[in-house]
Short mmCIF file of C-alpha atoms in Angstrom, two decimals:
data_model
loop_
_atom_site.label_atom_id
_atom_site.label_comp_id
_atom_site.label_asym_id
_atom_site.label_seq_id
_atom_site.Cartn_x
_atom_site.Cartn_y
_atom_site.Cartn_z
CA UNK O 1 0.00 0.00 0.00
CA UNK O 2 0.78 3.44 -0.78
CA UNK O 3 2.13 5.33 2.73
CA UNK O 4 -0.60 7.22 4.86
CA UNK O 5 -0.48 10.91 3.63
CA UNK O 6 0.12 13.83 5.70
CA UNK O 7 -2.31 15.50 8.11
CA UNK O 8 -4.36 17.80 6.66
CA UNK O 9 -4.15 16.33 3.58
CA UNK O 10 -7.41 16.62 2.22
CA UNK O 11 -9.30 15.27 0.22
CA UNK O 12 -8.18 11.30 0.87
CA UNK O 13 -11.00 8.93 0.36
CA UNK O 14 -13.00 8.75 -3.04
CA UNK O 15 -10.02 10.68 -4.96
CA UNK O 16 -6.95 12.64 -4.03
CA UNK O 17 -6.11 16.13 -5.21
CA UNK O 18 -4.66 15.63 -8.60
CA UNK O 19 -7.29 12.57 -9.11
CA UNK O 20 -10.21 15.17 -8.03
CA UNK O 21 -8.56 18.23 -10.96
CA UNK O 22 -9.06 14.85 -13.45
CA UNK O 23 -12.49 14.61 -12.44
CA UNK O 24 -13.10 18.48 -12.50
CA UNK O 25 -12.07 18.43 -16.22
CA UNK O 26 -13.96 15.54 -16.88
CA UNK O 27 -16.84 16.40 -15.68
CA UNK O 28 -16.55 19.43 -18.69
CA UNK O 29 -15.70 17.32 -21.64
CA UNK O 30 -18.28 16.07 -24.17
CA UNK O 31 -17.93 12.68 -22.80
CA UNK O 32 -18.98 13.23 -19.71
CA UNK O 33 -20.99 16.47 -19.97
CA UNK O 34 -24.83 14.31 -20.18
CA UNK O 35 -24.13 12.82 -16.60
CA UNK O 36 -23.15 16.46 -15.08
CA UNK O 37 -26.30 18.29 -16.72
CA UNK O 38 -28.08 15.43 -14.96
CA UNK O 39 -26.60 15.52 -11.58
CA UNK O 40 -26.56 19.47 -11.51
CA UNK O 41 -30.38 19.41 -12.19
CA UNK O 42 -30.34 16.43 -9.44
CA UNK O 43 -28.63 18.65 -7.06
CA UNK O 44 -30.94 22.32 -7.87
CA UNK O 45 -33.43 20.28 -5.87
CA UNK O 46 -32.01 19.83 -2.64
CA UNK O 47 -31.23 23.73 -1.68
CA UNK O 48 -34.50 24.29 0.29
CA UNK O 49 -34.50 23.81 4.21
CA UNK O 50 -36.43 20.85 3.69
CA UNK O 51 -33.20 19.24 2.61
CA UNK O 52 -31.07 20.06 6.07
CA UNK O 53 -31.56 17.90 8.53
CA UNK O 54 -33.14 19.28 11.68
CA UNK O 55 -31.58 21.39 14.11
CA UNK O 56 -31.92 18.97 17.04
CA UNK O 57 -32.11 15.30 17.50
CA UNK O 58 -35.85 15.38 19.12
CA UNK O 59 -36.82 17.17 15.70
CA UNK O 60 -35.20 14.67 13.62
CA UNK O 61 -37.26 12.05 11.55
CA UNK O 62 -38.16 9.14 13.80
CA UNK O 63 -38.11 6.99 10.22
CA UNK O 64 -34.89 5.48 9.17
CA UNK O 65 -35.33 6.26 5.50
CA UNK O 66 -35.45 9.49 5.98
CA UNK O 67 -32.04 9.67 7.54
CA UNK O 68 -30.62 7.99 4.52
CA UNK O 69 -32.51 10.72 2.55
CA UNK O 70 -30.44 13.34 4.35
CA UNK O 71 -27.08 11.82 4.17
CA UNK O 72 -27.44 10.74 0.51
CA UNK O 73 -28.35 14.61 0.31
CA UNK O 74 -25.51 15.63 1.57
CA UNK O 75 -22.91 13.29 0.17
CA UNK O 76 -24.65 15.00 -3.45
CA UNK O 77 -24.15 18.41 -2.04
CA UNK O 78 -20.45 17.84 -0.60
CA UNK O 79 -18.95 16.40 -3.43
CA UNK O 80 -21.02 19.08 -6.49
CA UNK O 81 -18.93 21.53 -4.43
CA UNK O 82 -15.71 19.21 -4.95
CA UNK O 83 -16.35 18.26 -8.78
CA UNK O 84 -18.70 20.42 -10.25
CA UNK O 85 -17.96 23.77 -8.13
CA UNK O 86 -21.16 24.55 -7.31
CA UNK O 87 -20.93 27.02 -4.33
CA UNK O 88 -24.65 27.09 -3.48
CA UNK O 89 -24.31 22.97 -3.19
CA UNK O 90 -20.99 23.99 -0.29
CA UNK O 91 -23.17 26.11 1.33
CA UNK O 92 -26.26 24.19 1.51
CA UNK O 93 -23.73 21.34 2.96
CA UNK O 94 -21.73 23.54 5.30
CA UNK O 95 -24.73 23.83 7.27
CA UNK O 96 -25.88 20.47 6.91
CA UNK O 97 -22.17 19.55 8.88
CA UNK O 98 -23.34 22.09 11.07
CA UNK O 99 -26.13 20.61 12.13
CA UNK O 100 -24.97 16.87 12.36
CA UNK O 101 -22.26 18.38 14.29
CA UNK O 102 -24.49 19.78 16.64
CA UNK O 103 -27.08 16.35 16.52
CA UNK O 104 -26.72 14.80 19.66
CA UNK O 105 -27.20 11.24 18.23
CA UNK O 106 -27.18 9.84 14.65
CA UNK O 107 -29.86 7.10 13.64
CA UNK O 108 -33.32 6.05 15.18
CA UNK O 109 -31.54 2.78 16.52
CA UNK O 110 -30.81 2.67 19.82
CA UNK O 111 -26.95 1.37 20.57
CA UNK O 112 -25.80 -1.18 20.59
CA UNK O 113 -28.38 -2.08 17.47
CA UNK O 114 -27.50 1.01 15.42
CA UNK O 115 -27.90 0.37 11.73
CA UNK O 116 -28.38 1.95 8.19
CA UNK O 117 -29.84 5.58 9.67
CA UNK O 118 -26.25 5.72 11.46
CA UNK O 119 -23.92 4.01 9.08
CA UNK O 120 -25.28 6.46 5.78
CA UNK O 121 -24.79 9.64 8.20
CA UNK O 122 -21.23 8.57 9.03
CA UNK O 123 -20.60 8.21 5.65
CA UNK O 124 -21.85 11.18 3.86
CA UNK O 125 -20.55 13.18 7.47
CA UNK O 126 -16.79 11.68 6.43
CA UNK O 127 -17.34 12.35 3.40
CA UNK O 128 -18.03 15.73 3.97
CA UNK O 129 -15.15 16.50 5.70
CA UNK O 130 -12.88 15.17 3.08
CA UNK O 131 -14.18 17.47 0.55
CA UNK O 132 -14.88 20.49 2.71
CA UNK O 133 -11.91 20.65 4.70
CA UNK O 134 -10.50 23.76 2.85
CA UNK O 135 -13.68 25.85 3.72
CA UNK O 136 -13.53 25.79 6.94
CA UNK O 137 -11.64 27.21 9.54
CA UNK O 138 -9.34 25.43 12.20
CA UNK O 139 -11.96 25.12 15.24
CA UNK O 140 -15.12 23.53 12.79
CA UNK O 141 -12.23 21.22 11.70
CA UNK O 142 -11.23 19.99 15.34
CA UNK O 143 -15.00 19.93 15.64
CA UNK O 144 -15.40 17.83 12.33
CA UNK O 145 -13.05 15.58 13.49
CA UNK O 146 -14.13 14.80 17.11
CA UNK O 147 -17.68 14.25 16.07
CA UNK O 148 -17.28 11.99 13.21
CA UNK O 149 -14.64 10.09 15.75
CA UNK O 150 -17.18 9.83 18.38
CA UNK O 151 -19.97 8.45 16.21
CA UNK O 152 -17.60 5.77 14.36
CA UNK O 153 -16.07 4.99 17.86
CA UNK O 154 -19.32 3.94 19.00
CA UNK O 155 -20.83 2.49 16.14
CA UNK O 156 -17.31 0.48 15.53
CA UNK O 157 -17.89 -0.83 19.33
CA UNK O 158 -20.87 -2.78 18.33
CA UNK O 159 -18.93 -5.07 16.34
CA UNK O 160 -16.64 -6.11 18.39
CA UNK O 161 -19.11 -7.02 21.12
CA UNK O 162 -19.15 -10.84 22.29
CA UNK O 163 -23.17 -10.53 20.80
CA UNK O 164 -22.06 -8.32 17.99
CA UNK O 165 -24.92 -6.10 16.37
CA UNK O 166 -26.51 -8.70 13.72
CA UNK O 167 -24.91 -6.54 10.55
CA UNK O 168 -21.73 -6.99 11.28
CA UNK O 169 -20.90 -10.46 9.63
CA UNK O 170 -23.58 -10.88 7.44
CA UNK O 171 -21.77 -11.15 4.61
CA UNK O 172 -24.37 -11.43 2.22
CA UNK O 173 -26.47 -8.49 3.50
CA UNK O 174 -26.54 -5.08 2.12
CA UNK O 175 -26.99 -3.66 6.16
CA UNK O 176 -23.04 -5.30 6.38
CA UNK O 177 -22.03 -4.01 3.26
CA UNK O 178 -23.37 -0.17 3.53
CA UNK O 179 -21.70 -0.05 7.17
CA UNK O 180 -18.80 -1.24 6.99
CA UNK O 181 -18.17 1.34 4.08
CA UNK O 182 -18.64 3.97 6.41
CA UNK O 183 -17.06 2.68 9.31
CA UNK O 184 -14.13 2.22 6.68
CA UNK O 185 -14.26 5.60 5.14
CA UNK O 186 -14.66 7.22 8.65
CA UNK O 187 -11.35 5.90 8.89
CA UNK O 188 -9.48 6.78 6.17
CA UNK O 189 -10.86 10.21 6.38
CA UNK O 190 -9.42 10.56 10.38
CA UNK O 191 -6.51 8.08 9.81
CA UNK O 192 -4.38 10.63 10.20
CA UNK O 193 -6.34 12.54 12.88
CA UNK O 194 -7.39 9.97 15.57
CA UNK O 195 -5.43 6.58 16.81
CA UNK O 196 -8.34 4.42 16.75
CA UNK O 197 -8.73 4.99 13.09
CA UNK O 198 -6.46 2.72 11.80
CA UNK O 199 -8.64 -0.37 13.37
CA UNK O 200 -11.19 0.80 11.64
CA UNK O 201 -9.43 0.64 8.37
CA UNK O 202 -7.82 -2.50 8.88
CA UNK O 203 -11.19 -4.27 9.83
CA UNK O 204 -12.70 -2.51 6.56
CA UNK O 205 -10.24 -4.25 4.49
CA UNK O 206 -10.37 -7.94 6.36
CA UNK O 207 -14.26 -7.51 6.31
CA UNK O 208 -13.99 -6.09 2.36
CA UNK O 209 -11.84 -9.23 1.45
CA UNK O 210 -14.27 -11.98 3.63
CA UNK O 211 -17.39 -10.09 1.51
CA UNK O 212 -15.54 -10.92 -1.89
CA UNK O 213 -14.38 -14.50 -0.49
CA UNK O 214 -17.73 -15.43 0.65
CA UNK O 215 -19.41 -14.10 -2.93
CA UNK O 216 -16.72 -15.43 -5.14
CA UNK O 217 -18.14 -19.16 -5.46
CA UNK O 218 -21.63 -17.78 -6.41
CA UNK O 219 -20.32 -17.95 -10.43
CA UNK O 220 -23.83 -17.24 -11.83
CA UNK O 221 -23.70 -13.71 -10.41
CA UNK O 222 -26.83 -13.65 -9.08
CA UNK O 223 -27.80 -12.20 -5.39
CA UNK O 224 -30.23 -13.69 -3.36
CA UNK O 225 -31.51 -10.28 -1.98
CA UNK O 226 -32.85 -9.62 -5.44
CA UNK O 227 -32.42 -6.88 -8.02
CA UNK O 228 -33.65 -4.33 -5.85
CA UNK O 229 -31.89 -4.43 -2.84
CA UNK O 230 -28.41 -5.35 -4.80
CA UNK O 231 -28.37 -2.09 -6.60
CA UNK O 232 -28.41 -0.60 -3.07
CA UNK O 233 -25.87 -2.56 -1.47
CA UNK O 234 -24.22 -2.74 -4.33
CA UNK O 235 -23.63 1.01 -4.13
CA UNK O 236 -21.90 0.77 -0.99
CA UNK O 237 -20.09 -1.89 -1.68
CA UNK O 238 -18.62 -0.76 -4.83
CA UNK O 239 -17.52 2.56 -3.86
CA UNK O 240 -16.08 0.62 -0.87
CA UNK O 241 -14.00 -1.47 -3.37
CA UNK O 242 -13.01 1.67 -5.59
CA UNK O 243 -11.29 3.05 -2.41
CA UNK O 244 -9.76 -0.17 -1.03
CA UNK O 245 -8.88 -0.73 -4.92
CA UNK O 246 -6.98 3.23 -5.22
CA UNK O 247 -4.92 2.72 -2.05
CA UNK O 248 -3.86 -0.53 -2.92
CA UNK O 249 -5.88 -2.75 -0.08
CA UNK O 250 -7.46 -5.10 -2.37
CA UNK O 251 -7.47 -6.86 -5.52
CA UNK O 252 -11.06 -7.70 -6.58
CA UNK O 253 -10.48 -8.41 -10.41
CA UNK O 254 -10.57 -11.99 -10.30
CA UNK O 255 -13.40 -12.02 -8.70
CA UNK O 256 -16.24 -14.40 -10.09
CA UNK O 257 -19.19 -13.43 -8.70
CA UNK O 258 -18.32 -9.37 -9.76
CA UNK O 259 -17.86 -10.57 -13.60
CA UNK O 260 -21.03 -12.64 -13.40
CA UNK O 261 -22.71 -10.35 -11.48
CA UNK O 262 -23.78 -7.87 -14.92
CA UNK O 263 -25.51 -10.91 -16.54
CA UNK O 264 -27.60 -11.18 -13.60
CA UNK O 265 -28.58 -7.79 -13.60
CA UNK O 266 -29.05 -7.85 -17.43
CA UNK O 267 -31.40 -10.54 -17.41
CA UNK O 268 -33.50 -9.42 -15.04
CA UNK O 269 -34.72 -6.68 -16.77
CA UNK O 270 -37.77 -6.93 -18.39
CA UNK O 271 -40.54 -5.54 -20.28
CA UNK O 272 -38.35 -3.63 -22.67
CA UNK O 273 -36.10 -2.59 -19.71
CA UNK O 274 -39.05 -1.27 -17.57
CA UNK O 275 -39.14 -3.55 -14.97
CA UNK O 276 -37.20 -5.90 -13.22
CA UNK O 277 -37.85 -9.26 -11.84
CA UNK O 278 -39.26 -9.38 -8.27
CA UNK O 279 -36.83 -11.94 -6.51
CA UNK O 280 -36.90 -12.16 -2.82
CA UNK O 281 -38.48 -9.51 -1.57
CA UNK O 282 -37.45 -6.73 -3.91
CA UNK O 283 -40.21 -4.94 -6.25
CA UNK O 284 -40.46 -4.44 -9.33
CA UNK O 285 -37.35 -1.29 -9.85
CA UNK O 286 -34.40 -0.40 -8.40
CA UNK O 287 -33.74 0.95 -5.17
CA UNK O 288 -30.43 2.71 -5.89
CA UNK O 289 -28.77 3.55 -9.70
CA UNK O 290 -28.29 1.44 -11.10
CA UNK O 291 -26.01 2.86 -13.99
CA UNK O 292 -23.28 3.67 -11.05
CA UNK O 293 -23.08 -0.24 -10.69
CA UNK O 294 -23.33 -0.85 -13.83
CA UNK O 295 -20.45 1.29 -15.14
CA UNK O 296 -18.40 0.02 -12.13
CA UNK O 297 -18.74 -3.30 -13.52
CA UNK O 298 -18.48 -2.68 -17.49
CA UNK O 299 -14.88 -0.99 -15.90
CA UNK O 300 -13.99 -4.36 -14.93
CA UNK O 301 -15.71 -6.60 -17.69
CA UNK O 302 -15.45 -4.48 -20.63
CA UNK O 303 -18.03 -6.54 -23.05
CA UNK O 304 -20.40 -4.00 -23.57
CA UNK O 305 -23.53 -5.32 -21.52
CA UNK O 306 -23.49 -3.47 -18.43
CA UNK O 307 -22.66 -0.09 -20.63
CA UNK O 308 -26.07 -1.03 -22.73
CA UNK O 309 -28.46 -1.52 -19.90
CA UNK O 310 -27.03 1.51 -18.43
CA UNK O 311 -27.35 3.66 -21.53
CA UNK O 312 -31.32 2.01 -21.97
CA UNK O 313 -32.32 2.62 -18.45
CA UNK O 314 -31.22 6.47 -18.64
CA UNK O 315 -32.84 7.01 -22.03
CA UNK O 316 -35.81 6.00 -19.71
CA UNK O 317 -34.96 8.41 -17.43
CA UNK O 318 -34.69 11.25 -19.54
CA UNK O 319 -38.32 9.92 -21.05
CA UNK O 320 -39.64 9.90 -17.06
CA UNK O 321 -40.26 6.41 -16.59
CA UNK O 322 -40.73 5.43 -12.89
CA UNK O 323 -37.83 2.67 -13.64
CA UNK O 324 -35.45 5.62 -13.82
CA UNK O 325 -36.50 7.18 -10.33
CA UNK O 326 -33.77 5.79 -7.97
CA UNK O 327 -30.69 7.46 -10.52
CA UNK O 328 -30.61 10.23 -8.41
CA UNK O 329 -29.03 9.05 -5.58
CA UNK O 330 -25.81 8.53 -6.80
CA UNK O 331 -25.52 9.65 -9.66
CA UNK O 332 -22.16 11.00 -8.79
CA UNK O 333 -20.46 7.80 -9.20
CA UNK O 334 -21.08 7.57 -12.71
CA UNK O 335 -18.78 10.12 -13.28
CA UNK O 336 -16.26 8.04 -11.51
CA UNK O 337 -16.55 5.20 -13.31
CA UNK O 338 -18.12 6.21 -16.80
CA UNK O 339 -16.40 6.56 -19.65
CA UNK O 340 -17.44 7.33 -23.33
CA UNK O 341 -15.26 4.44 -24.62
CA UNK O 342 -17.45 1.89 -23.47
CA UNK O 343 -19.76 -0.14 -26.24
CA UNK O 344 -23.00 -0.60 -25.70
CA UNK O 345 -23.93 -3.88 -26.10
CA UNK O 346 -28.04 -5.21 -26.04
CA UNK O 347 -28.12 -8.65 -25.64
CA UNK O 348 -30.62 -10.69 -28.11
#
């Protein structure tokens, strides 16, 4: 692995600084330049005060969704700032890290049973940091850094009780895999900040590498949570492996299940890509992307067919079909992953 940078060397997690200029230009070029209209008419929606979380924890949602609505909110704000510049998308996140900072607790789950309300807020809160960093001012930083630390501390703990909280080894769940990415990214973020960090990372990667172990025999590619729940786990998981994979913790390209894995998602779209089949107890769309997964695994398989259902499901969304209505939420990541010299393949 690449040595631990420097304190105050910011940003560290999704991209460095050089990797982040790429991204700036790319986001400009032709290439790329569909995805940004898209996510900067994606992020013009969330600059009302309905957007911020609330000021205090009694006034926060009592619904766990809804603190998953906030975070993946504010990861969109945070990182428009970073790539696209927008400086009403800082602002609008500024005080969002106000707030959290100020929230007395994160999650509706009580500890030691925290879950996804918690685990999303840690991660869009590190990521946050990471991209903000140079817009603040020492103090909010020390402040930054103590709360995120305190949260993750706590939130870590529950794993390594002798009854750990039921997420933390299920290997197969998306609660383990959305988690552990930001119990993972909490640390990276701090690593150079706070001691305890580096457990954090360390158990990231072990628990990253026993996620791809215990997948890796499943050579069909399917997922028995269903189409709907893998694009959201998926999302987690894959920007997991895209940071693991830049710092040189992991090596997932061998992986069977990930090369499978676009045939299953490829064949279970139906009804001239408009639906999807209802396995387990998914419905009938997706819950998160899915082009973000998609283009993360055309990266790594290269034949064309994740690139064409990903190309068919956004024509939908530019024509408003409801299949299109979870592309929102991280639609970011495509323009990590995206690139215009992928073929677009539909299968026959």
């Amino acid at each position: 692995p690449p040595p631990p940078p420097p304190p105050d060397n910011h940003p560290r997690l999704l991209f460095d600084a050089d990797e982040l200029d790429a991204l700036r230009t790319r986001a400009q070029q032709d290439g790329w330049s569909s995805i940004t209209e898209d996510w900067e008419a994606v992020v013009a929606t969330y600059l009302d005060e309905d957007d911020l979380p609330a000021e205090t924890f009694e006034d926060m949602p009592t619904v766990d969704a809804e603190w998953r609505q906030y975070a993946e909110t504010l990861t969109n704000l945070s990182l428009a700032w970073a790539i696209l510049q927008d400086e009403a998308a800082r602002d609008q996140a500024l005080e969002a890290m106000r707030r959290y900072t100020d929230l007395s607790y994160w999650g509706t789950d009580e500890y030691p049973k925290q879950d996804l309300g918690a685990g999303h807020t840690i991660y869009a809160y590190a990521i946050g940091i990471d991209v903000l960093w140079q817009e603040v001012d020492a103090d909010t930083r020390e402040q930054w850094v103590v709360r995120l630390s305190d949260a993750t501390s706590d939130y870590y703990s529950q794993t390594q009780l002798e009854d750990p909280v039921h997420w933390s080894h299920l290997y197969n769940g998306n609660h383990c895999q959305n988690n552990w990415t930001a119990i993972y990214s909490a640390g990276v973020v701090l690593e150079e900040e706070v001691d305890e960090a580096s457990a954090w990372v360390e158990d990231g990667i072990s628990t990253a590498q026993a996620i791809l172990e215990f997948w890796d025999p499943v050579t069909d590619g399917s997922h028995q949570e269903g189409v709907s729940y893998a694009s959201y786990g998926n999302t987690y998981l894959f920007s997991w492996l895209h940071i693991l994979d830049r710092r040189g913790e992991i090596d997932y390209s061998g992986n069977r299940w990930l090369s499978a894995h676009v045939e299953f998602l490829v064949y279970t779209s139906l009804l001239d890509d408009s639906e999807v089949l209802g396995l387990a107890d998914s419905t009938g769309g997706y819950y998160h992307g899915p082009q973000n997964v998609l283009y993360f695994l055309e990266e790594l398989r290269g034949d064309g067919l994740a690139a064409g259902l990903a190309s068919r499901l956004t024509d939908k969304y530019h024509a408003g079909d409801p299949i299109g209505d979870s592309r929102h939420r991280e639609i970011w990541q495509e323009l990590l992953w995206y690139s215009p010299d992928f073929s677009a393949v539909t299968p026959e």
